XYZ file of C-alpha atoms in Angstrom:
638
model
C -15.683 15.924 10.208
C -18.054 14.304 7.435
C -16.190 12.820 4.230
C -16.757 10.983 1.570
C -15.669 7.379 2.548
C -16.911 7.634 5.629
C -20.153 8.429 4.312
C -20.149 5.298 2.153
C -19.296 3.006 4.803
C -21.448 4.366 7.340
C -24.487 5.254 5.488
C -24.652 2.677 2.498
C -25.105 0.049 5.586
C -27.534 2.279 7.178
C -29.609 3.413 4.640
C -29.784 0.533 2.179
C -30.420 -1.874 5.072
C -33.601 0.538 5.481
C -34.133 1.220 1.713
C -34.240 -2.447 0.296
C -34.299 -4.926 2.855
C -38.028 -5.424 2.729
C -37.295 -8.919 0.427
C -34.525 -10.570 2.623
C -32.495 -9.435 -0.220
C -29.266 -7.261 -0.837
C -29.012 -4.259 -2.954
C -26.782 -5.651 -5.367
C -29.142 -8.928 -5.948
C -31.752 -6.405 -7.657
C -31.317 -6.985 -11.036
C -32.456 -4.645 -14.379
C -35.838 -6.898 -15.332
C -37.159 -5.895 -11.890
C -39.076 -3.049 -13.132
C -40.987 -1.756 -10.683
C -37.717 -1.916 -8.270
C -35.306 -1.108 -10.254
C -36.654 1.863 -12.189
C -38.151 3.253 -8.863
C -34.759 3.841 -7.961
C -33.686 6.050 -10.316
C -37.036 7.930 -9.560
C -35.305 9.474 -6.216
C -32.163 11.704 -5.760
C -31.828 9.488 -2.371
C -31.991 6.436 -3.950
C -29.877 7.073 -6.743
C -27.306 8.760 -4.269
C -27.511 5.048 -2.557
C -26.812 3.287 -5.695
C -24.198 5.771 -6.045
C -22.883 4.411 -2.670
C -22.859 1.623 -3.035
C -20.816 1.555 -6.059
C -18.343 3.077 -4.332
C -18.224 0.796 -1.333
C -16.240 -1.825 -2.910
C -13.329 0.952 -2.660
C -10.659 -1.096 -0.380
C -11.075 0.065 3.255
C -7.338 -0.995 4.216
C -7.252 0.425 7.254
C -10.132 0.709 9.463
C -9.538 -2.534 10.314
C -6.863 -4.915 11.892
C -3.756 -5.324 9.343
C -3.665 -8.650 8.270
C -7.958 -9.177 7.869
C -8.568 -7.711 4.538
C -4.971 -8.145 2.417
C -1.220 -9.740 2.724
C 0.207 -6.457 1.929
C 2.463 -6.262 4.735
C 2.045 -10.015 6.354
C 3.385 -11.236 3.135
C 6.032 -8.675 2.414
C 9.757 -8.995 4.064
C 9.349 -5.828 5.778
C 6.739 -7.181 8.181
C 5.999 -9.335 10.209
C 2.542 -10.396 11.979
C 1.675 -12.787 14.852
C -1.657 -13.204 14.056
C -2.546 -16.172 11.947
C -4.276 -14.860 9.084
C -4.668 -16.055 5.705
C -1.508 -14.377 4.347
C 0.350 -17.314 6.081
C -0.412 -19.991 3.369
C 1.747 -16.998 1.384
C 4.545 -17.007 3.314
C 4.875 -21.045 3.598
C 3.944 -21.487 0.028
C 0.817 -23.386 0.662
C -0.987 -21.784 -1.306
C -2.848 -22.865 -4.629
C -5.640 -22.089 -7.095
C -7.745 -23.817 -4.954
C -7.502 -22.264 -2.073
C -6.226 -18.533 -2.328
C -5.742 -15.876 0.473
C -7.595 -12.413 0.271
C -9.297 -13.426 -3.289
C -11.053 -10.558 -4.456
C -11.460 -10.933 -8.021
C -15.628 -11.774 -7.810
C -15.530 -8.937 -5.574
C -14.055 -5.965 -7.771
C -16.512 -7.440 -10.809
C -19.108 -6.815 -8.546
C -18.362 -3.257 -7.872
C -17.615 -2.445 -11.795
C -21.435 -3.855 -12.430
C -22.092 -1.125 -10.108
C -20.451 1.259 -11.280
C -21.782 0.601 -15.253
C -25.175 0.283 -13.549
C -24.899 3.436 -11.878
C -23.840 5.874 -14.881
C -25.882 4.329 -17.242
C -28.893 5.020 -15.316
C -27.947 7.962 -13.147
C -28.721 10.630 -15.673
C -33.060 8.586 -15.508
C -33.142 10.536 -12.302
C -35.846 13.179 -12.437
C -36.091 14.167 -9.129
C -36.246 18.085 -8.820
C -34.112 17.842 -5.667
C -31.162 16.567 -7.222
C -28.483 19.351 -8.730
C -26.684 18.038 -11.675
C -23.444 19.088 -10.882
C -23.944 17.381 -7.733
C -24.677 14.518 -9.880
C -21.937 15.192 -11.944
C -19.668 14.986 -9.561
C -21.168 10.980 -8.007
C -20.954 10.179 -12.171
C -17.139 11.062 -12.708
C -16.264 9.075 -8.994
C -18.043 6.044 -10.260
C -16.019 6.030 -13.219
C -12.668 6.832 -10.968
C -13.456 3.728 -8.843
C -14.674 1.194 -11.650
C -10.814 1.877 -13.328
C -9.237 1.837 -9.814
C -10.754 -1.622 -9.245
C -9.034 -2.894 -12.545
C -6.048 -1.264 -10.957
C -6.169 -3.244 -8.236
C -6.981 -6.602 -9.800
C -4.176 -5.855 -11.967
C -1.508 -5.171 -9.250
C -2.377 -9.234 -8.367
C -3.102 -10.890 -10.937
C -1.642 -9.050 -14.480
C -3.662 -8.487 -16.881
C -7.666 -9.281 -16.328
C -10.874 -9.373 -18.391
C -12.212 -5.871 -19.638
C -16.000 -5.088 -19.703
C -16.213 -2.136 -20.171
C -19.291 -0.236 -20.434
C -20.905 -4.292 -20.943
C -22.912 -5.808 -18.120
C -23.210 -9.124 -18.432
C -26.392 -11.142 -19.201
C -26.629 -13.447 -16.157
C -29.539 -15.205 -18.486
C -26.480 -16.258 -21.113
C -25.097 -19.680 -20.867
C -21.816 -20.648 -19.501
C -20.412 -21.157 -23.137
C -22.099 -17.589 -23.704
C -20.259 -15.806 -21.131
C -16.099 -17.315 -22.005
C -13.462 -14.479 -22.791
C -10.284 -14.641 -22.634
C -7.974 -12.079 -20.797
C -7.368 -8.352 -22.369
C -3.104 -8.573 -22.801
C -1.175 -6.043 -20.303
C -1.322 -3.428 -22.464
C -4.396 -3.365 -22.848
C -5.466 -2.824 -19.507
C -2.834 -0.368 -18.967
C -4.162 1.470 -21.690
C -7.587 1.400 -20.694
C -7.114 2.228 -17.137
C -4.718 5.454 -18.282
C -7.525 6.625 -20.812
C -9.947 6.053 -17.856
C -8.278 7.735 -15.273
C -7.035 10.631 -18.009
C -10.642 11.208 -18.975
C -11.895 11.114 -15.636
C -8.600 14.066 -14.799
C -10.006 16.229 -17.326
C -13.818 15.493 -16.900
C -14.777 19.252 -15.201
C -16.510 17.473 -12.470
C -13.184 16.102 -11.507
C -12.205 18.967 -8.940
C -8.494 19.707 -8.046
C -7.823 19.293 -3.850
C -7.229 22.971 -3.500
C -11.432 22.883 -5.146
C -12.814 20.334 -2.393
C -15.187 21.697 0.413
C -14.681 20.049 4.127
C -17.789 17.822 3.611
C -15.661 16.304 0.248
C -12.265 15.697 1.912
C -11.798 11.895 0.313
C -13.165 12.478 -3.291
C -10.980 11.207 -5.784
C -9.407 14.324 -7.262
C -7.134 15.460 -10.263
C -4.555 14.550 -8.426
C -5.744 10.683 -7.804
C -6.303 10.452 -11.198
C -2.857 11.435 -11.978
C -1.409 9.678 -9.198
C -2.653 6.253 -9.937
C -1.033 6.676 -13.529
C 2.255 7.074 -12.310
C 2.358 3.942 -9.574
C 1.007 1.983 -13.005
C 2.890 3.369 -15.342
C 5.812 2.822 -13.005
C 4.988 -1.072 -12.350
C 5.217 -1.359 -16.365
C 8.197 -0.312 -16.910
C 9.905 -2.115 -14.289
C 11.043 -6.205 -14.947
C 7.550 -8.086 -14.082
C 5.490 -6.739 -16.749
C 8.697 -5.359 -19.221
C 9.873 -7.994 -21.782
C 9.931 -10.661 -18.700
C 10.222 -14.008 -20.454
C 9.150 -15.966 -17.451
C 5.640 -15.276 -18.739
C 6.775 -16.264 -22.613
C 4.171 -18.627 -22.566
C 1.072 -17.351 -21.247
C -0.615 -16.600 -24.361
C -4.290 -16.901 -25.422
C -5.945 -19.676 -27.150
C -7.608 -18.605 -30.613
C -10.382 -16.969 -30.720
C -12.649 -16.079 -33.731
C -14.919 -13.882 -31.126
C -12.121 -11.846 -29.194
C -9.807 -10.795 -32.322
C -7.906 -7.777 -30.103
C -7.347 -11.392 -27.735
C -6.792 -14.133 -30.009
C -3.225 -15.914 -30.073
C -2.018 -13.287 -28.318
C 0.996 -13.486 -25.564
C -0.702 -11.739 -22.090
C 2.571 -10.290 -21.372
C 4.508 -8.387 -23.248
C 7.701 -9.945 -24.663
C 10.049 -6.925 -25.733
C 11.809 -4.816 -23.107
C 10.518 -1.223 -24.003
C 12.715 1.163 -22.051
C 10.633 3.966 -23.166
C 8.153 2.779 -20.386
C 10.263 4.085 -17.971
C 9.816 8.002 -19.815
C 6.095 7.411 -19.681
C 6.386 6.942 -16.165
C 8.647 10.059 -15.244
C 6.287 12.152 -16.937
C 3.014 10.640 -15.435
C 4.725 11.371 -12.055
C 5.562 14.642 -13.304
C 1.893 15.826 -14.143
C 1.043 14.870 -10.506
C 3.162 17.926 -9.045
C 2.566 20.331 -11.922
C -0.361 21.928 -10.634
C 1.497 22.488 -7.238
C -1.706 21.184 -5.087
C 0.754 19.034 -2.905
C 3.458 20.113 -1.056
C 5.881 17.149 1.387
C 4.052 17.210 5.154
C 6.512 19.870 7.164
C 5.210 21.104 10.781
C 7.309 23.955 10.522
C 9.692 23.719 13.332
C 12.588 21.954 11.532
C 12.285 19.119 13.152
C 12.344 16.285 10.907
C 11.009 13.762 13.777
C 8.036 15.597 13.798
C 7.848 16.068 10.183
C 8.306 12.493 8.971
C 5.580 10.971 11.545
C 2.824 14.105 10.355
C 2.586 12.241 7.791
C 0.676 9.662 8.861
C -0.521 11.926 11.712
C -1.973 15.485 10.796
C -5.075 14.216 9.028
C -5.564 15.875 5.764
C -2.234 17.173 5.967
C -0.519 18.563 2.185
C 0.972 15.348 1.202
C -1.876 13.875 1.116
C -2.948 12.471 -2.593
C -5.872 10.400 -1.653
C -6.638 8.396 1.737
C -8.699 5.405 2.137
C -11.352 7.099 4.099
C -10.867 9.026 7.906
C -11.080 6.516 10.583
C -10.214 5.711 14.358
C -6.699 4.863 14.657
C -7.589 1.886 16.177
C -7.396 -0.762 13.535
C -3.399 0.138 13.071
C -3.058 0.919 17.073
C -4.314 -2.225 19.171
C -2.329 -4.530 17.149
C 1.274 -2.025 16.982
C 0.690 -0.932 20.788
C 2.925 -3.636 23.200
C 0.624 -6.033 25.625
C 2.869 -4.557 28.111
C 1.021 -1.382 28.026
C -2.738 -0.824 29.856
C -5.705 -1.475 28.278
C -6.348 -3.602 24.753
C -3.457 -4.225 23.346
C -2.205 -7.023 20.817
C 1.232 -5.793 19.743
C 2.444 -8.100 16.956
C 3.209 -6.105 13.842
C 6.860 -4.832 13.436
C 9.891 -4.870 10.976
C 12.002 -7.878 10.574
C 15.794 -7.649 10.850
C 16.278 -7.074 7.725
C 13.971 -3.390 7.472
C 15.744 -2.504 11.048
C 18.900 -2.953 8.887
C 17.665 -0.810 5.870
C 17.789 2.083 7.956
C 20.758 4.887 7.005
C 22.901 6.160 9.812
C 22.240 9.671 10.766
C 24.857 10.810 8.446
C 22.284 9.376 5.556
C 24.839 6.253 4.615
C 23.424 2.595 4.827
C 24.920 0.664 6.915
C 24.217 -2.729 5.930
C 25.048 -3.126 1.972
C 24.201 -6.498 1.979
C 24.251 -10.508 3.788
C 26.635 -13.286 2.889
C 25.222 -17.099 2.379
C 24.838 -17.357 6.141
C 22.914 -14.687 6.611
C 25.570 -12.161 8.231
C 25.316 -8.672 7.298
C 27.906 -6.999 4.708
C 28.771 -3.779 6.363
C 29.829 -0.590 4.411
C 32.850 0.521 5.811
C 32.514 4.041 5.346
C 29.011 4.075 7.384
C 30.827 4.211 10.659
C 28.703 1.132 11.695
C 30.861 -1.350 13.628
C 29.588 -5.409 13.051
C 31.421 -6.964 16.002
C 30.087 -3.919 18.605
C 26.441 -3.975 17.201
C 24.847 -5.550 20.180
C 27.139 -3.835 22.622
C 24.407 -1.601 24.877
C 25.845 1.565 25.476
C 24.499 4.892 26.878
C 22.476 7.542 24.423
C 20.103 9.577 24.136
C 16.589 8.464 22.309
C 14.856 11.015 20.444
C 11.503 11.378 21.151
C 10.636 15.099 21.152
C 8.232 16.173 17.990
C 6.304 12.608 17.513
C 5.204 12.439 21.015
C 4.793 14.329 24.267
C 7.801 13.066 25.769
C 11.462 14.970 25.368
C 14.020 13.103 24.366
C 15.636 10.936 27.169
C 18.930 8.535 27.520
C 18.559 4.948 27.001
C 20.958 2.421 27.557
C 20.568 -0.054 24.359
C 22.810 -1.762 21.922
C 24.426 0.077 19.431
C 22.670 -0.865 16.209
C 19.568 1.577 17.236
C 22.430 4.285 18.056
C 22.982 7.210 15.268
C 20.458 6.382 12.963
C 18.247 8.401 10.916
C 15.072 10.054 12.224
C 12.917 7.285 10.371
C 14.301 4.243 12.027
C 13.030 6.185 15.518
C 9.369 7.019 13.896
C 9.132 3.570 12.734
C 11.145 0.779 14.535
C 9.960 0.107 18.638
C 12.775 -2.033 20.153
C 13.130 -4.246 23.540
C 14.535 -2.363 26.192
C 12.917 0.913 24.937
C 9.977 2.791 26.740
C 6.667 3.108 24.912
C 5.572 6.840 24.778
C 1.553 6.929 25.057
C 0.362 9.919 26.019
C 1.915 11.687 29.201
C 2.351 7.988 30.313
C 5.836 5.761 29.748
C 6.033 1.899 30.178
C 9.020 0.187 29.466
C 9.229 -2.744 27.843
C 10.754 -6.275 27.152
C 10.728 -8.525 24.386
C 12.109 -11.487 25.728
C 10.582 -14.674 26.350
C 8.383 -13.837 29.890
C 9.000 -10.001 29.342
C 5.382 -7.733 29.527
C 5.459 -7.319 25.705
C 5.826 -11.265 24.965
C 3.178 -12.873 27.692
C 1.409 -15.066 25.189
C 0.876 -15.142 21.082
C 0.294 -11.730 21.020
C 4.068 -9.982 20.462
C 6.416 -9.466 17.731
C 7.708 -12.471 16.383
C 10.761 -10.104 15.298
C 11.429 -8.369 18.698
C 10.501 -5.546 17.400
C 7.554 -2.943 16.798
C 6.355 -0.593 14.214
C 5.823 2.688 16.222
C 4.767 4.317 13.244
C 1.031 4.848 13.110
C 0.487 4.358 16.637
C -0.991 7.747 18.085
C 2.305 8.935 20.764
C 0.270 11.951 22.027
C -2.598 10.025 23.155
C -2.697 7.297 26.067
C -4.444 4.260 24.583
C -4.199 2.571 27.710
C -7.350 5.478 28.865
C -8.937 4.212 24.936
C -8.094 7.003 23.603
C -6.515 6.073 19.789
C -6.654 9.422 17.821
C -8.043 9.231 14.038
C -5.951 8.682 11.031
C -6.454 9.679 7.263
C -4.038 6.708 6.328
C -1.299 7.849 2.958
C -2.737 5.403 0.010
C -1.025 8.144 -2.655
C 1.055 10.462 -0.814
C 3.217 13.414 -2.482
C 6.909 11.297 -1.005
C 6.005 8.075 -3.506
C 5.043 10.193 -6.564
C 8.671 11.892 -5.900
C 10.435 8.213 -5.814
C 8.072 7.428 -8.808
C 9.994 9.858 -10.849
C 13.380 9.865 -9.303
C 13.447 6.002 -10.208
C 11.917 6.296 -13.788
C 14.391 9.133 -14.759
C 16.936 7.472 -13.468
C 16.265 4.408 -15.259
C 16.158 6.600 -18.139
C 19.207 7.523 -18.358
C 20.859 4.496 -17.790
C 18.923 2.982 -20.553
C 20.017 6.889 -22.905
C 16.189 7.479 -22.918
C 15.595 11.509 -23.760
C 14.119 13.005 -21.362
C 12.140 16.801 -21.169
C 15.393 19.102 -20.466
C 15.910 19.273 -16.615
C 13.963 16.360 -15.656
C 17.273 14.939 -13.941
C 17.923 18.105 -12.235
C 14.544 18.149 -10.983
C 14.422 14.572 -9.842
C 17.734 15.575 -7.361
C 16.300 18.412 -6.386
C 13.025 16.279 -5.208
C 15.251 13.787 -3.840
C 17.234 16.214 -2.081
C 14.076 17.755 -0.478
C 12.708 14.193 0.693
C 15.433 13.237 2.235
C 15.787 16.837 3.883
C 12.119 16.232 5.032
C 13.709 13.036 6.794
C 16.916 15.102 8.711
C 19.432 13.488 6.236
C 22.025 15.074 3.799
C 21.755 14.996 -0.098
C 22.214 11.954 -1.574
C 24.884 13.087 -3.897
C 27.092 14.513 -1.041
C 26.943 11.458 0.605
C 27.714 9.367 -2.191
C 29.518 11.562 -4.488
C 30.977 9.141 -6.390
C 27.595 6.852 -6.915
C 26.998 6.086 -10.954
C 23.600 5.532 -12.347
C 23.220 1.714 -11.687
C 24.264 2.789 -7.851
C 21.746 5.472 -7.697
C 19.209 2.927 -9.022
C 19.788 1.060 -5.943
C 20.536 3.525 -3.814
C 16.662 5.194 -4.969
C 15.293 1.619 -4.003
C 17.061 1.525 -0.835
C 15.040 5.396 -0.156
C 11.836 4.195 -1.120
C 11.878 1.269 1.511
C 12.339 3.201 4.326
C 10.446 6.470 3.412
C 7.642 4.177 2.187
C 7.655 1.630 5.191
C 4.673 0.167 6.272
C 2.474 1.797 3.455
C 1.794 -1.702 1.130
C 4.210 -0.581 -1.305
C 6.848 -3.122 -0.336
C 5.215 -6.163 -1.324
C 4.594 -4.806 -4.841
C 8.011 -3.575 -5.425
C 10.375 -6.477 -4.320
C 7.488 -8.120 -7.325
C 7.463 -5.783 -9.795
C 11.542 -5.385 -9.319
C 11.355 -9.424 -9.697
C 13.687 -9.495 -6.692
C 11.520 -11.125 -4.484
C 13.207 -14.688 -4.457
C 15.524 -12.974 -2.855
C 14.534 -10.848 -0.548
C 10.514 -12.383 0.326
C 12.412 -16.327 0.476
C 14.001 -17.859 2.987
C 14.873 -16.590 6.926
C 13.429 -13.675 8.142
C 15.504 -12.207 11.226
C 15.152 -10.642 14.183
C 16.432 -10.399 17.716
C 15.569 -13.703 19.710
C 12.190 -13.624 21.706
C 12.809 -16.841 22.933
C 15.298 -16.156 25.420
C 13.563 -15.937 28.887
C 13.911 -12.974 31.344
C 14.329 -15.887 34.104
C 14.591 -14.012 37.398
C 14.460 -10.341 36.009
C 11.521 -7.914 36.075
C 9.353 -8.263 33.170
C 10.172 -5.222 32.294
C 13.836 -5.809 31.796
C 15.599 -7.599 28.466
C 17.974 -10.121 29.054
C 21.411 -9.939 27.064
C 20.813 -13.437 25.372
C 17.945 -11.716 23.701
C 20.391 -9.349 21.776
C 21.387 -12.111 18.682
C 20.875 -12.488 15.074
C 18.267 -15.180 15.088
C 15.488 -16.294 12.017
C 12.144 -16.267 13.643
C 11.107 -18.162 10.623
C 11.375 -19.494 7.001
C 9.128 -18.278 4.129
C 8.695 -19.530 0.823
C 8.713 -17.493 -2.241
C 8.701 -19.289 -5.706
C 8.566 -17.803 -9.341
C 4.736 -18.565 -9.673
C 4.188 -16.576 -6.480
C 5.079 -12.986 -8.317
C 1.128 -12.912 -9.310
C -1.663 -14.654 -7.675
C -3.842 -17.797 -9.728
C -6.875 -17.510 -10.621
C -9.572 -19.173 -9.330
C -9.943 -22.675 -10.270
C -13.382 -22.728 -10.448
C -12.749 -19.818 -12.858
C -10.709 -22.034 -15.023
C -12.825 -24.765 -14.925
C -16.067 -23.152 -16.608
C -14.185 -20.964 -18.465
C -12.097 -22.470 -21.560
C -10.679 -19.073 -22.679
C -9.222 -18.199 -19.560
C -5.435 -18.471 -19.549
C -3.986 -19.443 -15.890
C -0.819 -17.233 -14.663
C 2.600 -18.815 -14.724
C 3.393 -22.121 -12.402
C -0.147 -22.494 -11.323
């Protein structure tokens, strides 16, 4: 099945290489005084479908390849950890600098907005009888989705960045020609809400219920939409709200930049009316009624939960990064214990196993004392002392793979949880489903899933986005259309931002809180657990709030959201600091099968201390950036 992002990645390799390789040179080198090049182009609907390509190309391709290559999203973020020694290491040590920064794409997102103004200000030259102009329409209004989404994502790093525009700039102009200073949040905000409005109500913007097969992967309405709310929703929360950590990251004076000069980057007031404009940007992305939470029909909420991220296409679906072999997430999630190529060394830590509700939907674990033991909620039915105590149960597998459910005997802290902890969280002592094929596994020190570097630092998995029904171990991976805006975050998006409104006495549409219980009530549902107001009936507003937070780490696991909550919540000196936990993959099996896990593996242990400081809530910029440009304003502690 042919879609759009495939078709970039495929064929703007392909068919540039082909088209404009005849200098030594790449596409993007050509430059406007080129003439006879450069206004050929336009000349050809296939050439001018290439630009068009290529401008989308620098769209992030986050999963088609191994996690941990192409971003720190989840090697960075305390719900993951990664044995693979990647650049998002320096992160978690703190050895990081201006200098020297991991997964710096700043040069590369300019790049692709040059594209983009290059393509629609030349696109409509084309006068090539074979090109339709609604077809071109429709390549005109994606270019403009994608140059705002790549502000979008500079922003999510680095605050608030420089604005072009429509403005490509005169590589002829001297260094001193070419200075500006950064656009303040707002700013941005603004401009990539008006963007991504316009481009929502540009006609060539189709709704998903509008796309044909062959554009499964356009941005639609509902991108638009959806990219409004996670923004809106980061400015209202405490990193870019009135946050006085950044009091003094203002902008020198400038007679040039007037909306710039002397002005602070960051706003300074707390505006809890930010958190309105975020309830009702997550609102418009359900009004039309084009997405509907993944269900497989059978009431099972196993089944139901892991669709998500396994029915390609499926109705949650907002937008996906493209439809690719599962391979990418697969060989690194899928235990060296099993056949074939395998490099299992993603999982949780400790502290997401511990996230996890108990099937009654309570959280266990309501927090950890200095040492690092957990503070147990006494009403969860979770006994501390007995946690580790391996006791006889049955695992349930049936509706995620082609196994039916089967007893176990494992320690009691896996026992009686909610569905998610079983779609998500592989432990030692388990038996990995692949296929019609089960191989049991160990952990420990020796065991078939620790034989070398390759195994989870944690002792544990993420079984998530592996592909259950088929039997890597034969090559076979499945494909995946991976959730980068999926129905279940737009509904957290507004349960959190009307929540926040009221405890801040913000007025709200009438029903909007009504509405946001009834959307909580159906996610968690979706997930096999009970409403959250019958389970805490007693819970006010500020423990909501949390409890809200709490949901959207476990429904959202593994989907790069954590990372840019525990930031944009400012919590992450906290929670991304100090020991991360898990169960201890040093103890050897000694004489036992490798397939067996000791019982001095089952302990508390930190596999390792991170680093998280107050500068680290945004990345630097470059330093060569600073250096030849005197306008530039560097983020806080760098």
């Amino acid at each position: 099945m042919m879609n759009l992002l495939k078709y970039i990645y495929s064929l703007s390799l392909v068919a540039l290489s082909g088209f404009l390789l005849i200098a030594c040179e790449d596409f993007l080198d050509r430059q406007e005084d080129e003439k006879l090049t450069f206004e050929k182009i336009w000349e050809s609907r296939n050439t001018t479908k290439q630009y068009w390509l290529n401008a989308m190309s620098f769209l992030p391709k986050e999963n088609s390849r191994e996690i941990g290559n192409d971003d720190p999203y989840i090697g960075a973020s305390d719900e993951g950890t990664i044995a693979f020694e990647r650049d998002f290491r320096a992160m978690n040590f703190g050895s990081w600098n201006p200098s020297s920064i991991p997964y710096y794409k700043m040069d590369y997102y300019y790049k692709g907005i040059r594209e983009c103004n290059i393509f629609l200000q030349n696109a409509d030259k084309c006068s090539d009888p074979l090109l339709d102009r609604h077809e071109l329409a429709k390549w005109k209004i994606q270019a403009r989705f994608a140059r705002a989404y790549y502000y979008f994502m500079m922003m999510r790093d680095f605050g608030p960045v420089f604005l072009l525009g429509d403005e490509l700039l005169d590589f002829m102009a001297s260094t001193e020609e070419l200075y500006r200073p950064r656009a303040t949040w707002e700013q941005c905000v603004d401009y990539v809400v008006s963007e991504m409005t316009a481009c929502a109500e540009d006609p060539a913007m189709q709704k998903q219920t509008e796309l044909s097969n062959s554009e499964w992967g356009f941005a639609t309405q509902g991108t638009c939409y959806a990219v409004i709310s996670r923004l809106t929703l980061y400015s209202a929360r405490d990193l870019f709200n009135g946050n006085s950590l950044y009091r003094g990251i203002v902008n020198p004076v400038c007679e040039e930049f007037p909306e710039q000069s002397g002005k602070p980057l960051f706003p300074q007031t707390y505006d809890a009316n930010k958190w309105l404009v975020a309830a009702q940007a997550a609102h418009k992305v359900f009004e039309d009624g084009s997405y509907r939470l993944y269900r497989a029909g059978n009431g099972n909420p196993y089944e139901d939960y892991y669709g998500i991220g396994y029915k390609v296409w499926n109705s949650e679906l907002i937008w996906t990064d493209g439809y690719f072999k599962r391979f990418g997430w697969s060989v690194t999630t899928v235990p060296t214990g099993v056949a074939g190529t395998a490099y299992g060394g993603i999982g949780p830590t400790q502290q997401l196993v511990d996230a996890y509700a108990m099937n009654t939907g309570r959280y266990p674990i309501a927090g950890y004392s200095v040492t690092g033991k957990p503070i147990v909620d006494e009403e969860a039915g979770y006994n501390l002392e007995n946690e580790l105590v391996k006791t006889d149960w049955e695992y349930p597998a049936k509706g995620w793979s082609t196994s039916d459910n089967y007893w176990i005997k494992a320690p009691n802290m896996y026992k009686d949880r909610e569905p998610r902890f079983y779609i998500t969280v592989f432990f030692s002592g388990n038996t990995w489903l692949h296929g019609e094929a089960k191989t049991p596994i160990s952990f420990a020190k020796g065991g078939n899933g620790n034989k070398a570097h390759d195994y989870p630092k944690s002792g544990y998995l993420c079984n998530r986005f592996y592909d259950h029904y088929q039997n890597s171990a034969s090559d076979n991976w499945g494909n995946i259309t991976f959730p980068v805006f999926r129905l279940g975050e737009i509904y957290l998006n507004f349960i959190e931002s009307v929540l926040e409104c009221k405890k801040r006495a913000v007025t709200m549409p009438a029903g909007y809180y009504e509405e946001a219980m009834e959307k909580w009530n159906d996610l968690r549902n979706r997930a096999g657990v009970p409403p959250i107001l019958e389970v805490y009936p007693d819970a006010s507003v500020e423990e909501l709030i949390e409890l809200c937070r709490k949901e959207r780490r476990v429904e959202l696991a593994f989907e790069r959201h954590r990372y840019f909550d525990t930031r944009t919540w400012m919590i992450a000196e906290k929670t991304d600091g100090g020991k991360m936990y898990g169960m201890d993959t040093t103890y050897p099996i000694g004489n036992m099968s490798p397939t067996e896990t000791p019982d001095g593996f089952w302990k508390r242990v930190p596999f390792e201390t991170r680093v998280f400081n107050r500068n680290h809530y945004l990345y630097p910029f470059a330093q060569r950036e600073i250096d030849r440009n005197n306008l530039l304003v560097q983020n806080y502690g760098w």
